[in-house]
Backbone atoms as SQL, in Angstrom:
CREATE TABLE atoms (id INTEGER PRIMARY KEY, chain TEXT, resi INTEGER, resn TEXT, atom TEXT, x REAL, y REAL, z REAL);
INSERT INTO atoms VALUES
  (1, 'A', 1, 'MET', 'N', 44.896, 152.616, 62.876),
  (2, 'A', 1, 'MET', 'CA', 44.669, 153.827, 62.096),
  (3, 'A', 1, 'MET', 'C', 45.724, 153.962, 60.996),
  (4, 'A', 2, 'GLY', 'N', 46.856, 153.319, 61.163),
  (5, 'A', 2, 'GLY', 'CA', 47.889, 153.359, 60.138),
  (6, 'A', 2, 'GLY', 'C', 48.677, 154.653, 60.076),
  (7, 'A', 3, 'ILE', 'N', 48.753, 155.390, 61.168),
  (8, 'A', 3, 'ILE', 'CA', 49.474, 156.662, 61.195),
  (9, 'A', 3, 'ILE', 'C', 50.974, 156.399, 61.140),
  (10, 'A', 4, 'GLU', 'N', 51.652, 157.128, 60.258),
  (11, 'A', 4, 'GLU', 'CA', 53.111, 157.015, 60.132),
  (12, 'A', 4, 'GLU', 'C', 53.733, 158.395, 60.262),
  (13, 'A', 5, 'MET', 'N', 54.667, 158.530, 61.207),
  (14, 'A', 5, 'MET', 'CA', 55.373, 159.792, 61.396),
  (15, 'A', 5, 'MET', 'C', 56.355, 159.995, 60.245),
  (16, 'A', 6, 'ILE', 'N', 56.392, 161.194, 59.714),
  (17, 'A', 6, 'ILE', 'CA', 57.278, 161.551, 58.604),
  (18, 'A', 6, 'ILE', 'C', 58.376, 162.498, 59.088),
  (19, 'A', 7, 'GLU', 'N', 57.991, 163.444, 59.943),
  (20, 'A', 7, 'GLU', 'CA', 58.925, 164.464, 60.441),
  (21, 'A', 7, 'GLU', 'C', 58.526, 164.807, 61.864),
  (22, 'A', 8, 'PHE', 'N', 59.515, 165.008, 62.724),
  (23, 'A', 8, 'PHE', 'CA', 59.214, 165.371, 64.106),
  (24, 'A', 8, 'PHE', 'C', 60.349, 166.239, 64.633),
  (25, 'A', 9, 'THR', 'N', 60.119, 167.552, 64.669),
  (26, 'A', 9, 'THR', 'CA', 61.113, 168.505, 65.155),
  (27, 'A', 9, 'THR', 'C', 60.438, 169.438, 66.151),
  (28, 'A', 10, 'ARG', 'N', 61.231, 170.313, 66.746),
  (29, 'A', 10, 'ARG', 'CA', 60.654, 171.294, 67.674),
  (30, 'A', 10, 'ARG', 'C', 59.689, 172.233, 66.940),
  (31, 'A', 11, 'GLU', 'N', 59.909, 172.443, 65.649),
  (32, 'A', 11, 'GLU', 'CA', 59.084, 173.386, 64.887),
  (33, 'A', 11, 'GLU', 'C', 57.772, 172.789, 64.393),
  (34, 'A', 12, 'ARG', 'N', 57.760, 171.473, 64.129),
  (35, 'A', 12, 'ARG', 'CA', 56.527, 170.876, 63.611),
  (36, 'A', 12, 'ARG', 'C', 56.610, 169.352, 63.639),
  (37, 'A', 13, 'ALA', 'N', 55.438, 168.748, 63.481),
  (38, 'A', 13, 'ALA', 'CA', 55.324, 167.291, 63.376),
  (39, 'A', 13, 'ALA', 'C', 54.444, 166.988, 62.168),
  (40, 'A', 14, 'VAL', 'N', 54.852, 165.979, 61.391),
  (41, 'A', 14, 'VAL', 'CA', 54.127, 165.629, 60.168),
  (42, 'A', 14, 'VAL', 'C', 53.919, 164.119, 60.153),
  (43, 'A', 15, 'ALA', 'N', 52.706, 163.702, 59.789),
  (44, 'A', 15, 'ALA', 'CA', 52.403, 162.276, 59.693),
  (45, 'A', 15, 'ALA', 'C', 51.393, 162.037, 58.582),
  (46, 'A', 16, 'THR', 'N', 51.368, 160.801, 58.087),
  (47, 'A', 16, 'THR', 'CA', 50.371, 160.402, 57.099),
  (48, 'A', 16, 'THR', 'C', 49.442, 159.362, 57.707),
  (49, 'A', 17, 'MET', 'N', 48.267, 159.229, 57.087),
  (50, 'A', 17, 'MET', 'CA', 47.282, 158.239, 57.514),
  (51, 'A', 17, 'MET', 'C', 46.514, 157.782, 56.279),
  (52, 'A', 18, 'PRO', 'N', 46.329, 156.469, 56.093),
  (53, 'A', 18, 'PRO', 'CA', 45.576, 156.006, 54.928),
  (54, 'A', 18, 'PRO', 'C', 44.086, 156.284, 55.080),
  (55, 'A', 19, 'VAL', 'N', 43.436, 156.511, 53.948),
  (56, 'A', 19, 'VAL', 'CA', 41.981, 156.656, 53.959),
  (57, 'A', 19, 'VAL', 'C', 41.338, 155.278, 54.144),
  (58, 'A', 20, 'GLU', 'N', 41.832, 154.295, 53.404),
  (59, 'A', 20, 'GLU', 'CA', 41.274, 152.944, 53.485),
  (60, 'A', 20, 'GLU', 'C', 41.370, 152.408, 54.916),
  (61, 'A', 21, 'GLY', 'N', 40.269, 151.883, 55.395),
  (62, 'A', 21, 'GLY', 'CA', 40.209, 151.363, 56.755),
  (63, 'A', 21, 'GLY', 'C', 39.769, 152.392, 57.779),
  (64, 'A', 22, 'ASN', 'N', 39.661, 153.654, 57.366),
  (65, 'A', 22, 'ASN', 'CA', 39.282, 154.735, 58.283),
  (66, 'A', 22, 'ASN', 'C', 38.098, 155.544, 57.750),
  (67, 'A', 23, 'THR', 'N', 37.211, 154.868, 57.014),
  (68, 'A', 23, 'THR', 'CA', 36.119, 155.577, 56.346),
  (69, 'A', 23, 'THR', 'C', 34.779, 155.399, 57.047),
  (70, 'A', 24, 'GLN', 'N', 33.864, 156.308, 56.706),
  (71, 'A', 24, 'GLN', 'CA', 32.454, 156.186, 57.056),
  (72, 'A', 24, 'GLN', 'C', 31.836, 155.162, 56.096),
  (73, 'A', 25, 'PRO', 'N', 30.603, 154.728, 56.351),
  (74, 'A', 25, 'PRO', 'CA', 29.950, 153.796, 55.424),
  (75, 'A', 25, 'PRO', 'C', 29.830, 154.331, 53.994),
  (76, 'A', 26, 'ILE', 'N', 29.840, 155.648, 53.805),
  (77, 'A', 26, 'ILE', 'CA', 29.738, 156.209, 52.453),
  (78, 'A', 26, 'ILE', 'C', 31.114, 156.435, 51.824),
  (79, 'A', 27, 'MET', 'N', 32.149, 155.838, 52.410),
  (80, 'A', 27, 'MET', 'CA', 33.509, 155.789, 51.874),
  (81, 'A', 27, 'MET', 'C', 34.277, 157.112, 51.914),
  (82, 'A', 28, 'LEU', 'N', 33.859, 158.046, 52.744),
  (83, 'A', 28, 'LEU', 'CA', 34.624, 159.263, 53.006),
  (84, 'A', 28, 'LEU', 'C', 35.454, 159.020, 54.258),
  (85, 'A', 29, 'LEU', 'N', 36.640, 159.634, 54.337),
  (86, 'A', 29, 'LEU', 'CA', 37.422, 159.529, 55.560),
  (87, 'A', 29, 'LEU', 'C', 36.576, 160.025, 56.728),
  (88, 'A', 30, 'HIS', 'N', 36.485, 159.227, 57.758),
  (89, 'A', 30, 'HIS', 'CA', 35.654, 159.534, 58.923),
  (90, 'A', 30, 'HIS', 'C', 36.167, 160.799, 59.610),
  (91, 'A', 31, 'GLY', 'N', 35.241, 161.672, 59.994),
  (92, 'A', 31, 'GLY', 'CA', 35.627, 162.895, 60.688),
  (93, 'A', 31, 'GLY', 'C', 36.426, 162.618, 61.948),
  (94, 'A', 32, 'GLY', 'N', 36.082, 161.549, 62.644),
  (95, 'A', 32, 'GLY', 'CA', 36.828, 161.185, 63.849),
  (96, 'A', 32, 'GLY', 'C', 38.252, 160.782, 63.545),
  (97, 'A', 33, 'ALA', 'N', 38.497, 160.252, 62.349),
  (98, 'A', 33, 'ALA', 'CA', 39.860, 159.877, 61.966),
  (99, 'A', 33, 'ALA', 'C', 40.729, 161.123, 61.812),
  (100, 'A', 34, 'TYR', 'N', 40.169, 162.207, 61.258),
  (101, 'A', 34, 'TYR', 'CA', 40.908, 163.467, 61.197),
  (102, 'A', 34, 'TYR', 'C', 41.306, 163.914, 62.604),
  (103, 'A', 35, 'VAL', 'N', 40.359, 163.791, 63.535),
  (104, 'A', 35, 'VAL', 'CA', 40.606, 164.218, 64.909),
  (105, 'A', 35, 'VAL', 'C', 41.654, 163.333, 65.576),
  (106, 'A', 36, 'VAL', 'N', 41.604, 162.015, 65.326),
  (107, 'A', 36, 'VAL', 'CA', 42.615, 161.120, 65.877),
  (108, 'A', 36, 'VAL', 'C', 44.004, 161.515, 65.385),
  (109, 'A', 37, 'LEU', 'N', 44.131, 161.787, 64.100),
  (110, 'A', 37, 'LEU', 'CA', 45.418, 162.208, 63.557),
  (111, 'A', 37, 'LEU', 'C', 45.870, 163.515, 64.204),
  (112, 'A', 38, 'GLY', 'N', 44.956, 164.465, 64.313),
  (113, 'A', 38, 'GLY', 'CA', 45.285, 165.751, 64.928),
  (114, 'A', 38, 'GLY', 'C', 45.692, 165.613, 66.382),
  (115, 'A', 39, 'GLU', 'N', 44.947, 164.817, 67.151),
  (116, 'A', 39, 'GLU', 'CA', 45.281, 164.659, 68.566),
  (117, 'A', 39, 'GLU', 'C', 46.597, 163.918, 68.744),
  (118, 'A', 40, 'THR', 'N', 46.849, 162.935, 67.899),
  (119, 'A', 40, 'THR', 'CA', 48.116, 162.209, 67.969),
  (120, 'A', 40, 'THR', 'C', 49.284, 163.171, 67.772),
  (121, 'A', 41, 'LEU', 'N', 49.221, 163.968, 66.715),
  (122, 'A', 41, 'LEU', 'CA', 50.308, 164.899, 66.433),
  (123, 'A', 41, 'LEU', 'C', 50.425, 165.985, 67.501),
  (124, 'A', 42, 'GLY', 'N', 49.311, 166.599, 67.863),
  (125, 'A', 42, 'GLY', 'CA', 49.342, 167.693, 68.833),
  (126, 'A', 42, 'GLY', 'C', 49.788, 167.255, 70.214),
  (127, 'A', 43, 'SER', 'N', 49.302, 166.119, 70.673),
  (128, 'A', 43, 'SER', 'CA', 49.681, 165.635, 72.003),
  (129, 'A', 43, 'SER', 'C', 51.135, 165.177, 72.041),
  (130, 'A', 44, 'MET', 'N', 51.561, 164.472, 70.988),
  (131, 'A', 44, 'MET', 'CA', 52.953, 164.033, 70.948),
  (132, 'A', 44, 'MET', 'C', 53.894, 165.235, 70.932),
  (133, 'A', 45, 'HIS', 'N', 53.563, 166.248, 70.130),
  (134, 'A', 45, 'HIS', 'CA', 54.432, 167.417, 70.053),
  (135, 'A', 45, 'HIS', 'C', 54.432, 168.182, 71.372),
  (136, 'A', 46, 'ALA', 'N', 53.270, 168.324, 71.995),
  (137, 'A', 46, 'ALA', 'CA', 53.213, 169.022, 73.287),
  (138, 'A', 46, 'ALA', 'C', 54.071, 168.321, 74.334),
  (139, 'A', 47, 'ASN', 'N', 54.066, 166.996, 74.328),
  (140, 'A', 47, 'ASN', 'CA', 54.904, 166.265, 75.276),
  (141, 'A', 47, 'ASN', 'C', 56.383, 166.366, 74.908),
  (142, 'A', 48, 'TYR', 'N', 56.683, 166.464, 73.639),
  (143, 'A', 48, 'TYR', 'CA', 58.067, 166.606, 73.185),
  (144, 'A', 48, 'TYR', 'C', 58.687, 167.903, 73.703),
  (145, 'A', 49, 'VAL', 'N', 57.903, 168.968, 73.738),
  (146, 'A', 49, 'VAL', 'CA', 58.416, 170.269, 74.176),
  (147, 'A', 49, 'VAL', 'C', 58.057, 170.580, 75.632),
  (148, 'A', 50, 'ALA', 'N', 57.511, 169.614, 76.345),
  (149, 'A', 50, 'ALA', 'CA', 57.087, 169.820, 77.739),
  (150, 'A', 50, 'ALA', 'C', 58.273, 170.155, 78.640),
  (151, 'A', 51, 'PRO', 'N', 58.042, 171.011, 79.626),
  (152, 'A', 51, 'PRO', 'CA', 59.094, 171.271, 80.604),
  (153, 'A', 51, 'PRO', 'C', 59.444, 169.989, 81.369),
  (154, 'A', 52, 'GLU', 'N', 60.680, 169.893, 81.815),
  (155, 'A', 52, 'GLU', 'CA', 61.128, 168.720, 82.576),
  (156, 'A', 52, 'GLU', 'C', 60.213, 168.489, 83.780),
  (157, 'A', 53, 'GLY', 'N', 59.785, 167.240, 83.937),
  (158, 'A', 53, 'GLY', 'CA', 58.938, 166.869, 85.068),
  (159, 'A', 53, 'GLY', 'C', 57.456, 167.094, 84.850),
  (160, 'A', 54, 'PHE', 'N', 57.073, 167.506, 83.641),
  (161, 'A', 54, 'PHE', 'CA', 55.662, 167.773, 83.341),
  (162, 'A', 54, 'PHE', 'C', 55.216, 166.914, 82.172),
  (163, 'A', 55, 'VAL', 'N', 53.911, 166.666, 82.117),
  (164, 'A', 55, 'VAL', 'CA', 53.313, 165.911, 81.030),
  (165, 'A', 55, 'VAL', 'C', 52.135, 166.720, 80.488),
  (166, 'A', 56, 'ALA', 'N', 51.948, 166.650, 79.178),
  (167, 'A', 56, 'ALA', 'CA', 50.854, 167.368, 78.528),
  (168, 'A', 56, 'ALA', 'C', 49.603, 166.493, 78.514),
  (169, 'A', 57, 'VAL', 'N', 48.494, 167.067, 78.932),
  (170, 'A', 57, 'VAL', 'CA', 47.202, 166.374, 78.879),
  (171, 'A', 57, 'VAL', 'C', 46.214, 167.260, 78.118),
  (172, 'A', 58, 'GLY', 'N', 45.465, 166.646, 77.227),
  (173, 'A', 58, 'GLY', 'CA', 44.514, 167.391, 76.417),
  (174, 'A', 58, 'GLY', 'C', 43.367, 167.939, 77.233),
  (175, 'A', 59, 'VAL', 'N', 43.015, 169.200, 76.986),
  (176, 'A', 59, 'VAL', 'CA', 41.874, 169.810, 77.657),
  (177, 'A', 59, 'VAL', 'C', 40.814, 170.311, 76.677),
  (178, 'A', 60, 'ASP', 'N', 41.186, 170.438, 75.401),
  (179, 'A', 60, 'ASP', 'CA', 40.211, 170.878, 74.400),
  (180, 'A', 60, 'ASP', 'C', 40.700, 170.458, 73.018),
  (181, 'A', 61, 'ILE', 'N', 39.769, 170.028, 72.189),
  (182, 'A', 61, 'ILE', 'CA', 40.090, 169.735, 70.791),
  (183, 'A', 61, 'ILE', 'C', 38.859, 170.054, 69.956),
  (184, 'A', 62, 'ASN', 'N', 39.093, 170.627, 68.769),
  (185, 'A', 62, 'ASN', 'CA', 37.982, 170.869, 67.846),
  (186, 'A', 62, 'ASN', 'C', 38.489, 170.720, 66.432),
  (187, 'A', 63, 'ALA', 'N', 37.579, 170.466, 65.529),
  (188, 'A', 63, 'ALA', 'CA', 37.946, 170.263, 64.128),
  (189, 'A', 63, 'ALA', 'C', 36.883, 170.867, 63.226),
  (190, 'A', 64, 'THR', 'N', 37.347, 171.439, 62.134),
  (191, 'A', 64, 'THR', 'CA', 36.468, 171.930, 61.092),
  (192, 'A', 64, 'THR', 'C', 36.833, 171.189, 59.812),
  (193, 'A', 65, 'HIS', 'N', 35.882, 170.426, 59.286),
  (194, 'A', 65, 'HIS', 'CA', 36.102, 169.644, 58.074),
  (195, 'A', 65, 'HIS', 'C', 35.604, 170.455, 56.876),
  (196, 'A', 66, 'THR', 'N', 36.488, 170.666, 55.906),
  (197, 'A', 66, 'THR', 'CA', 36.147, 171.518, 54.768),
  (198, 'A', 66, 'THR', 'C', 36.174, 170.786, 53.433),
  (199, 'A', 67, 'SER', 'N', 36.641, 169.550, 53.421),
  (200, 'A', 67, 'SER', 'CA', 36.663, 168.729, 52.224),
  (201, 'A', 67, 'SER', 'C', 36.714, 167.277, 52.680),
  (202, 'A', 68, 'SER', 'N', 36.584, 166.343, 51.753),
  (203, 'A', 68, 'SER', 'CA', 36.550, 164.928, 52.116),
  (204, 'A', 68, 'SER', 'C', 37.544, 164.126, 51.290),
  (205, 'A', 69, 'ALA', 'N', 38.428, 163.409, 51.978),
  (206, 'A', 69, 'ALA', 'CA', 39.328, 162.488, 51.288),
  (207, 'A', 69, 'ALA', 'C', 38.575, 161.176, 51.066),
  (208, 'A', 70, 'THR', 'N', 38.760, 160.590, 49.877),
  (209, 'A', 70, 'THR', 'CA', 38.051, 159.356, 49.547),
  (210, 'A', 70, 'THR', 'C', 38.983, 158.216, 49.158),
  (211, 'A', 71, 'SER', 'N', 40.264, 158.514, 48.959),
  (212, 'A', 71, 'SER', 'CA', 41.220, 157.467, 48.591),
  (213, 'A', 71, 'SER', 'C', 42.628, 157.932, 48.933),
  (214, 'A', 72, 'GLY', 'N', 43.572, 157.003, 48.814),
  (215, 'A', 72, 'GLY', 'CA', 44.966, 157.350, 49.066),
  (216, 'A', 72, 'GLY', 'C', 45.239, 157.571, 50.534),
  (217, 'A', 73, 'SER', 'N', 45.913, 158.665, 50.818),
  (218, 'A', 73, 'SER', 'CA', 46.224, 158.980, 52.213),
  (219, 'A', 73, 'SER', 'C', 46.107, 160.477, 52.429),
  (220, 'A', 74, 'VAL', 'N', 46.102, 160.858, 53.681),
  (221, 'A', 74, 'VAL', 'CA', 46.105, 162.271, 54.052),
  (222, 'A', 74, 'VAL', 'C', 47.390, 162.540, 54.821),
  (223, 'A', 75, 'VAL', 'N', 47.788, 163.799, 54.838),
  (224, 'A', 75, 'VAL', 'CA', 48.963, 164.212, 55.601),
  (225, 'A', 75, 'VAL', 'C', 48.532, 165.281, 56.594),
  (226, 'A', 76, 'GLY', 'N', 48.995, 165.126, 57.824),
  (227, 'A', 76, 'GLY', 'CA', 48.735, 166.109, 58.866),
  (228, 'A', 76, 'GLY', 'C', 50.004, 166.863, 59.186),
  (229, 'A', 77, 'VAL', 'N', 49.918, 168.189, 59.184),
  (230, 'A', 77, 'VAL', 'CA', 51.059, 169.037, 59.530),
  (231, 'A', 77, 'VAL', 'C', 50.681, 169.817, 60.787),
  (232, 'A', 78, 'CYS', 'N', 51.405, 169.541, 61.855),
  (233, 'A', 78, 'CYS', 'CA', 51.119, 170.120, 63.171),
  (234, 'A', 78, 'CYS', 'C', 52.135, 171.209, 63.483),
  (235, 'A', 79, 'THR', 'N', 51.650, 172.401, 63.774),
  (236, 'A', 79, 'THR', 'CA', 52.527, 173.495, 64.162),
  (237, 'A', 79, 'THR', 'C', 52.024, 174.124, 65.457),
  (238, 'A', 80, 'PRO', 'N', 52.945, 174.493, 66.334),
  (239, 'A', 80, 'PRO', 'CA', 52.524, 175.146, 67.566),
  (240, 'A', 80, 'PRO', 'C', 52.029, 176.567, 67.302),
  (241, 'A', 81, 'VAL', 'N', 50.939, 176.905, 67.950),
  (242, 'A', 81, 'VAL', 'CA', 50.404, 178.259, 67.916),
  (243, 'A', 81, 'VAL', 'C', 50.871, 178.999, 69.164),
  (244, 'A', 82, 'HIS', 'N', 50.926, 178.266, 70.292),
  (245, 'A', 82, 'HIS', 'CA', 51.347, 178.839, 71.573),
  (246, 'A', 82, 'HIS', 'C', 52.049, 177.753, 72.378),
  (247, 'A', 83, 'LEU', 'N', 53.259, 178.020, 72.815),
  (248, 'A', 83, 'LEU', 'CA', 53.996, 177.115, 73.695),
  (249, 'A', 83, 'LEU', 'C', 54.278, 177.867, 74.988),
  (250, 'A', 84, 'GLY', 'N', 53.363, 177.745, 75.944),
  (251, 'A', 84, 'GLY', 'CA', 53.507, 178.461, 77.205),
  (252, 'A', 84, 'GLY', 'C', 54.095, 177.592, 78.296),
  (253, 'A', 85, 'ARG', 'N', 54.156, 178.140, 79.493),
  (254, 'A', 85, 'ARG', 'CA', 54.690, 177.397, 80.643),
  (255, 'A', 85, 'ARG', 'C', 53.693, 176.375, 81.168),
  (256, 'A', 86, 'SER', 'N', 52.408, 176.656, 80.989),
  (257, 'A', 86, 'SER', 'CA', 51.406, 175.732, 81.533),
  (258, 'A', 86, 'SER', 'C', 50.441, 175.197, 80.481),
  (259, 'A', 87, 'MET', 'N', 50.505, 175.736, 79.271),
  (260, 'A', 87, 'MET', 'CA', 49.552, 175.330, 78.245),
  (261, 'A', 87, 'MET', 'C', 50.178, 175.455, 76.859),
  (262, 'A', 88, 'THR', 'N', 49.725, 174.567, 75.948),
  (263, 'A', 88, 'THR', 'CA', 50.119, 174.667, 74.547),
  (264, 'A', 88, 'THR', 'C', 48.871, 174.654, 73.681),
  (265, 'A', 89, 'VAL', 'N', 48.979, 175.276, 72.525),
  (266, 'A', 89, 'VAL', 'CA', 47.936, 175.211, 71.506),
  (267, 'A', 89, 'VAL', 'C', 48.633, 174.851, 70.201),
  (268, 'A', 90, 'HIS', 'N', 48.098, 173.830, 69.514),
  (269, 'A', 90, 'HIS', 'CA', 48.643, 173.395, 68.229),
  (270, 'A', 90, 'HIS', 'C', 47.540, 173.401, 67.176),
  (271, 'A', 91, 'GLU', 'N', 47.924, 173.755, 65.950),
  (272, 'A', 91, 'GLU', 'CA', 47.027, 173.653, 64.809),
  (273, 'A', 91, 'GLU', 'C', 47.542, 172.539, 63.914),
  (274, 'A', 92, 'ILE', 'N', 46.635, 171.679, 63.498),
  (275, 'A', 92, 'ILE', 'CA', 46.973, 170.582, 62.607),
  (276, 'A', 92, 'ILE', 'C', 46.151, 170.737, 61.340),
  (277, 'A', 93, 'VAL', 'N', 46.839, 170.895, 60.211),
  (278, 'A', 93, 'VAL', 'CA', 46.177, 170.998, 58.912),
  (279, 'A', 93, 'VAL', 'C', 46.294, 169.637, 58.239),
  (280, 'A', 94, 'VAL', 'N', 45.134, 169.056, 57.893),
  (281, 'A', 94, 'VAL', 'CA', 45.107, 167.741, 57.251),
  (282, 'A', 94, 'VAL', 'C', 44.678, 167.931, 55.808),
  (283, 'A', 95, 'SER', 'N', 45.546, 167.477, 54.885),
  (284, 'A', 95, 'SER', 'CA', 45.305, 167.651, 53.448),
  (285, 'A', 95, 'SER', 'C', 45.310, 166.307, 52.739),
  (286, 'A', 96, 'ASP', 'N', 44.604, 166.253, 51.599),
  (287, 'A', 96, 'ASP', 'CA', 44.605, 165.026, 50.795),
  (288, 'A', 96, 'ASP', 'C', 45.804, 165.028, 49.849),
  (289, 'A', 97, 'GLU', 'N', 45.900, 163.993, 49.028),
  (290, 'A', 97, 'GLU', 'CA', 47.050, 163.856, 48.131),
  (291, 'A', 97, 'GLU', 'C', 47.111, 164.940, 47.058),
  (292, 'A', 98, 'GLN', 'N', 46.003, 165.626, 46.807),
  (293, 'A', 98, 'GLN', 'CA', 45.986, 166.721, 45.842),
  (294, 'A', 98, 'GLN', 'C', 46.324, 168.061, 46.504),
  (295, 'A', 99, 'GLY', 'N', 46.593, 168.033, 47.795),
  (296, 'A', 99, 'GLY', 'CA', 46.944, 169.255, 48.510),
  (297, 'A', 99, 'GLY', 'C', 45.762, 170.053, 49.009),
  (298, 'A', 100, 'ARG', 'N', 44.540, 169.511, 48.871),
  (299, 'A', 100, 'ARG', 'CA', 43.348, 170.206, 49.364),
  (300, 'A', 100, 'ARG', 'C', 43.245, 170.049, 50.875),
  (301, 'A', 101, 'ARG', 'N', 43.012, 171.144, 51.564),
  (302, 'A', 101, 'ARG', 'CA', 42.791, 171.079, 53.011),
  (303, 'A', 101, 'ARG', 'C', 41.460, 170.397, 53.256),
  (304, 'A', 102, 'CYS', 'N', 41.497, 169.323, 54.025),
  (305, 'A', 102, 'CYS', 'CA', 40.284, 168.578, 54.350),
  (306, 'A', 102, 'CYS', 'C', 39.775, 168.904, 55.751),
  (307, 'A', 103, 'SER', 'N', 40.693, 169.158, 56.673),
  (308, 'A', 103, 'SER', 'CA', 40.297, 169.417, 58.047),
  (309, 'A', 103, 'SER', 'C', 41.343, 170.280, 58.739),
  (310, 'A', 104, 'THR', 'N', 40.858, 171.129, 59.625),
  (311, 'A', 104, 'THR', 'CA', 41.737, 171.925, 60.475),
  (312, 'A', 104, 'THR', 'C', 41.389, 171.563, 61.913),
  (313, 'A', 105, 'VAL', 'N', 42.382, 171.041, 62.633),
  (314, 'A', 105, 'VAL', 'CA', 42.188, 170.593, 64.009),
  (315, 'A', 105, 'VAL', 'C', 42.990, 171.513, 64.923),
  (316, 'A', 106, 'ARG', 'N', 42.397, 171.889, 66.043),
  (317, 'A', 106, 'ARG', 'CA', 43.119, 172.666, 67.046),
  (318, 'A', 106, 'ARG', 'C', 43.025, 171.929, 68.365),
  (319, 'A', 107, 'ILE', 'N', 44.172, 171.738, 69.019),
  (320, 'A', 107, 'ILE', 'CA', 44.190, 171.053, 70.305),
  (321, 'A', 107, 'ILE', 'C', 44.915, 171.916, 71.334),
  (322, 'A', 108, 'THR', 'N', 44.344, 171.967, 72.530),
  (323, 'A', 108, 'THR', 'CA', 44.958, 172.657, 73.661),
  (324, 'A', 108, 'THR', 'C', 45.350, 171.605, 74.685),
  (325, 'A', 109, 'ASN', 'N', 46.599, 171.660, 75.127),
  (326, 'A', 109, 'ASN', 'CA', 47.108, 170.755, 76.160),
  (327, 'A', 109, 'ASN', 'C', 47.541, 171.566, 77.366),
  (328, 'A', 110, 'TYR', 'N', 47.331, 170.993, 78.539),
  (329, 'A', 110, 'TYR', 'CA', 47.728, 171.594, 79.810),
  (330, 'A', 110, 'TYR', 'C', 48.895, 170.788, 80.361),
  (331, 'A', 111, 'TYR', 'N', 49.899, 171.477, 80.888),
  (332, 'A', 111, 'TYR', 'CA', 51.027, 170.790, 81.515),
  (333, 'A', 111, 'TYR', 'C', 50.757, 170.602, 82.997),
  (334, 'A', 112, 'ARG', 'N', 50.866, 169.360, 83.426),
  (335, 'A', 112, 'ARG', 'CA', 50.728, 169.075, 84.860),
  (336, 'A', 112, 'ARG', 'C', 51.943, 168.268, 85.291),
  (337, 'A', 113, 'PRO', 'N', 52.277, 168.323, 86.566),
  (338, 'A', 113, 'PRO', 'CA', 53.441, 167.552, 87.028),
  (339, 'A', 113, 'PRO', 'C', 53.242, 166.055, 86.759),
  (340, 'A', 114, 'TRP', 'N', 54.288, 165.428, 86.322),
  (341, 'A', 114, 'TRP', 'CA', 54.268, 163.984, 86.048),
  (342, 'A', 114, 'TRP', 'C', 54.276, 163.222, 87.364),
  (343, 'A', 115, 'GLN', 'N', 53.302, 162.342, 87.526),
  (344, 'A', 115, 'GLN', 'CA', 53.215, 161.498, 88.721),
  (345, 'A', 115, 'GLN', 'C', 52.974, 160.075, 88.278),
  (346, 'A', 116, 'ARG', 'N', 53.715, 159.152, 88.842),
  (347, 'A', 116, 'ARG', 'CA', 53.496, 157.737, 88.524),
  (348, 'A', 116, 'ARG', 'C', 52.517, 157.148, 89.480);
């Protein structure tokens, strides 16, 4: 997918992803690629802030696509909406190089005890 992390802090996670190689046959960035970027950022951030001894597992994800990237790369900015004791909710805004919002992804993760 070519995802590259740009920033990763307790407050947010930011990554880029190229359009090339992640398109539909009509050369638009595939809707599933937006979701992959969103889930990568949201799940990684949820695990970063997870309580000791717990791991975040996704229980819900949805995306609303409002524009289409056709070249260059997109940037995903992930911010927590809710960081609870047993659940997190993150919003990921994916924009093209012109700053247009292309997709809004929301992911909910549940914390469960880590077991090997």
